[in-house]
């Protein structure tokens, strides 16, 4: 994979207001949602991943929390993505549960990989395989894999053609004790997907080179 084109974040505008919303949301969010967010914030990840909380969407569910991440090697972004945890205490028919994980992952492609006709199926199998490899139980998976190419003309004609893969997906994490899903394990599987699409080799079993997710912000509620 080649470098990803820029980060997903829209910037720092409105962050002070978001932090105030987070403080208010933390006081009113259901216990199960707060526990799921705490697990995300305490997760330990491989050092190739740079990850931060970001503003969560406000209209998809009563409660939401979002992270954005990039795989970085030698100061170069190889892939980036966003993971959103949604929670509706009343449950959601389409989710078949009260929690839902929604993701966007993207990376640039080497030309020979972009030409592979089976690439979309392979990328989707990376997502489901990452969840299965972690022993995670989930349901109602859905999503799209999009391959796009850019060709440059005129004043940009000297730029080489570029291709990008984008995975948009969602799934329902099965709930455990207290109605709380193992969000830390789902986050780890998602980071496995990020690293795989970035072209990094998997870590050996028992590798301890992990870092703690910075605890900067709390959950959001609309």
CSV table of C-alpha atoms in Angstrom, one decimal, residues 7 23-24 57 65 75 114 117 142 188 197 200 217:
chain,number,residue,atom,x,y,z
A,7,UNK,CA,-6.3,12.6,7.8
A,23,UNK,CA,-18.7,16.5,30.0
A,24,UNK,CA,-22.4,16.9,30.0
A,57,UNK,CA,-22.0,12.1,14.7
A,65,UNK,CA,-18.3,8.1,20.6
A,75,UNK,CA,6.5,9.8,9.5
A,114,UNK,CA,-5.3,-1.8,-7.7
A,117,UNK,CA,-10.3,-7.9,-9.9
A,142,UNK,CA,-22.9,-4.7,6.1
A,188,UNK,CA,-7.9,-4.1,18.4
A,197,UNK,CA,-4.6,-2.5,4.6
A,200,UNK,CA,2.3,-3.9,7.7
A,217,UNK,CA,-12.4,13.2,25.8
